[in-house]
Amino acid sequence: MTASNGVDLVLRWVAGVFVVIMVAMICLQVAARYGFSSPPAWTEEAARYAMVWVGLLGASISFKAGFDPALMRMSPRSATTVRVLTALVRASSVMIFLAPVLWYCFFGPGMNTARSFLARSLVTTAETFDMPSIFVAASVPIFIVAIFLHGAAKCLSIFGDEQPHKEAH
């Protein structure tokens, strides 16, 4: 699916940027700690926030690439019915786990948007520098929507694949 591939490409690029930021912050912290005995406090927090982005985006990239943990890997040569059933179980599992998380990103108790995860992140700031926490919290719904898109693309790809060929003996 083209949309899934496009999103994956963008997320790979963004994750790469955050890896560079994370490594740069860690290097700056180490150099300041051992070179000047006084590391800036914000470098640790910036590296931690970059790691959150890398971890969540990396998880969606891994899901798309098929590197995520699985109880059992299905062969592309398996019967279409078996592949459809396993795709449904996988999609259901992902939805059961991630749909409530996505819901509470936007809605709090009583469907109150002001009490949602993202709304609360708008009014909180980082400890060591004046940055709203929304810049970190936004990674959660982005990750979930990407997982849903990649999952839908995987489910639809089952129907686009050719039927398994029987080998001649």
Coordinates of C-alpha atoms in Angstrom, one line a residue:
M1 CA 0.0 0.0 0.0
T2 CA 1.5 3.3 -1.1
A3 CA 0.3 5.3 1.9
S4 CA 1.9 2.8 4.3
N5 CA 5.2 2.9 2.4
G6 CA 5.1 6.7 2.3
V7 CA 4.4 7.1 6.0
D8 CA 7.1 4.5 6.8
L9 CA 9.7 6.5 4.7
V10 CA 8.8 9.7 6.5
L11 CA 8.9 8.1 10.0
R12 CA 12.3 6.5 9.1
W13 CA 13.7 10.0 8.3
V14 CA 12.2 11.6 11.4
A15 CA 13.5 8.7 13.6
G16 CA 16.9 9.2 12.1
V17 CA 16.9 12.9 13.0
F18 CA 16.0 12.0 16.6
V19 CA 18.7 9.4 16.7
V20 CA 21.2 12.1 15.7
I21 CA 19.7 14.5 18.3
M22 CA 19.9 11.9 21.0
V23 CA 23.5 11.0 20.2
A24 CA 24.5 14.6 20.0
M25 CA 23.0 15.4 23.4
I26 CA 24.7 12.4 25.0
C27 CA 28.0 13.4 23.5
L28 CA 27.6 17.0 24.7
Q29 CA 26.7 15.8 28.1
V30 CA 29.7 13.4 28.3
A31 CA 32.1 16.1 27.0
A32 CA 30.7 18.7 29.4
R33 CA 30.8 16.3 32.4
Y34 CA 34.4 15.0 31.9
G35 CA 35.8 18.1 30.1
F36 CA 34.3 20.8 32.3
S37 CA 32.9 18.9 35.3
S38 CA 29.6 20.7 34.7
P39 CA 27.2 19.2 32.2
P40 CA 24.1 21.2 31.3
A41 CA 21.0 19.7 32.9
W42 CA 18.9 20.0 29.8
T43 CA 21.0 17.6 27.7
E44 CA 19.9 14.6 29.6
E45 CA 16.2 15.5 29.3
A46 CA 16.6 16.3 25.6
A47 CA 18.3 13.0 25.0
R48 CA 15.5 11.2 26.9
Y49 CA 12.8 12.9 24.8
A50 CA 14.6 12.1 21.6
M51 CA 14.8 8.5 22.8
V52 CA 11.0 8.4 23.3
W53 CA 10.5 9.5 19.6
V54 CA 13.1 7.0 18.4
G55 CA 11.5 4.2 20.4
L56 CA 8.0 4.8 19.3
L57 CA 8.7 5.6 15.7
G58 CA 11.2 2.7 15.6
A59 CA 8.4 0.4 16.9
S60 CA 6.2 1.4 14.0
I61 CA 9.0 0.9 11.5
S62 CA 9.7 -2.5 13.0
F63 CA 6.0 -3.4 12.7
K64 CA 5.9 -2.4 9.1
A65 CA 9.1 -4.4 8.3
G66 CA 7.9 -7.5 10.1
F67 CA 10.6 -7.4 12.8
D68 CA 8.1 -7.2 15.6
P69 CA 7.8 -10.1 18.0
A70 CA 5.3 -12.8 16.8
L71 CA 4.2 -16.1 18.3
M72 CA 4.3 -17.7 14.9
R73 CA 5.4 -16.6 11.4
M74 CA 3.1 -17.6 8.6
S75 CA 4.6 -18.6 5.3
P76 CA 3.4 -16.7 2.3
R77 CA 2.7 -20.1 0.8
S78 CA 0.1 -20.8 3.5
A79 CA -3.5 -21.1 2.5
T80 CA -5.3 -17.8 2.0
T81 CA -7.9 -18.7 4.6
V82 CA -5.2 -19.3 7.2
R83 CA -3.4 -16.1 6.4
V84 CA -6.7 -14.2 6.6
L85 CA -7.5 -15.7 10.0
T86 CA -4.0 -14.9 11.4
A87 CA -4.2 -11.4 10.0
L88 CA -7.6 -10.9 11.7
V89 CA -6.2 -12.2 15.1
R90 CA -3.2 -9.9 14.8
A91 CA -5.3 -6.9 13.8
S92 CA -7.7 -7.5 16.6
S93 CA -4.9 -7.8 19.1
V94 CA -3.3 -4.5 17.9
M95 CA -6.7 -2.8 18.0
I96 CA -7.6 -4.0 21.5
F97 CA -4.3 -2.8 22.8
L98 CA -3.8 0.5 21.0
A99 CA -7.3 1.8 20.3
P100 CA -8.0 2.8 23.9
V101 CA -4.6 4.5 24.1
L102 CA -5.4 6.5 21.0
W103 CA -8.8 7.3 22.4
Y104 CA -7.4 8.7 25.6
C105 CA -4.8 10.8 23.7
F106 CA -7.8 12.9 22.6
F107 CA -10.5 12.3 25.2
G108 CA -10.3 12.2 29.0
P109 CA -12.9 10.9 31.5
G110 CA -16.4 11.8 30.4
M111 CA -15.2 12.5 26.9
N112 CA -13.7 15.7 28.2
T113 CA -11.1 16.8 25.7
A114 CA -9.5 19.2 28.3
R115 CA -8.6 16.2 30.4
S116 CA -7.0 14.2 27.5
F117 CA -3.4 13.1 27.5
L118 CA -2.5 15.6 24.7
A119 CA -4.4 18.5 26.3
R120 CA -2.7 17.9 29.7
S121 CA 0.6 17.8 27.8
L122 CA -0.1 21.3 26.5
V123 CA 0.0 22.8 29.9
T124 CA 3.0 20.9 31.4
T125 CA 6.6 21.8 30.6
A126 CA 9.9 20.0 30.7
E127 CA 11.8 20.2 34.0
T128 CA 15.0 21.8 32.7
F129 CA 13.9 23.9 29.8
D130 CA 10.7 25.8 28.8
M131 CA 9.2 23.4 26.3
P132 CA 5.6 22.1 26.4
S133 CA 5.4 18.4 26.9
I134 CA 3.1 18.1 23.9
F135 CA 6.2 17.9 21.7
V136 CA 7.0 14.6 23.3
A137 CA 3.4 13.4 23.8
A138 CA 2.6 13.9 20.2
S139 CA 4.8 10.9 19.4
V140 CA 2.1 8.5 20.9
P141 CA -0.8 9.2 18.5
I142 CA 1.6 9.4 15.6
F143 CA 3.0 6.0 16.5
I144 CA -0.5 4.5 16.9
V145 CA -1.9 5.9 13.7
A146 CA 1.2 4.6 11.8
I147 CA 0.7 1.1 13.3
F148 CA -3.0 1.1 12.3
L149 CA -2.1 2.1 8.8
H150 CA 0.7 -0.5 8.4
G151 CA -1.6 -3.1 9.9
A152 CA -4.4 -2.3 7.4
A153 CA -1.9 -2.4 4.6
K154 CA -0.7 -5.9 5.8
C155 CA -4.3 -7.1 6.0
L156 CA -5.1 -5.8 2.5
S157 CA -1.9 -7.3 1.0
I158 CA -3.2 -10.8 1.7
F159 CA -5.9 -10.3 -0.8
G160 CA -3.5 -8.8 -3.3
D161 CA -1.0 -11.7 -3.2
E162 CA -1.2 -14.5 -5.6
Q163 CA -2.7 -17.8 -4.5
P164 CA 0.0 -20.2 -3.3
H165 CA 1.3 -22.5 -6.0
K166 CA 1.3 -26.2 -5.5
E167 CA 4.7 -27.7 -6.2
A168 CA 5.0 -30.5 -8.6
H169 CA 6.6 -33.6 -7.0

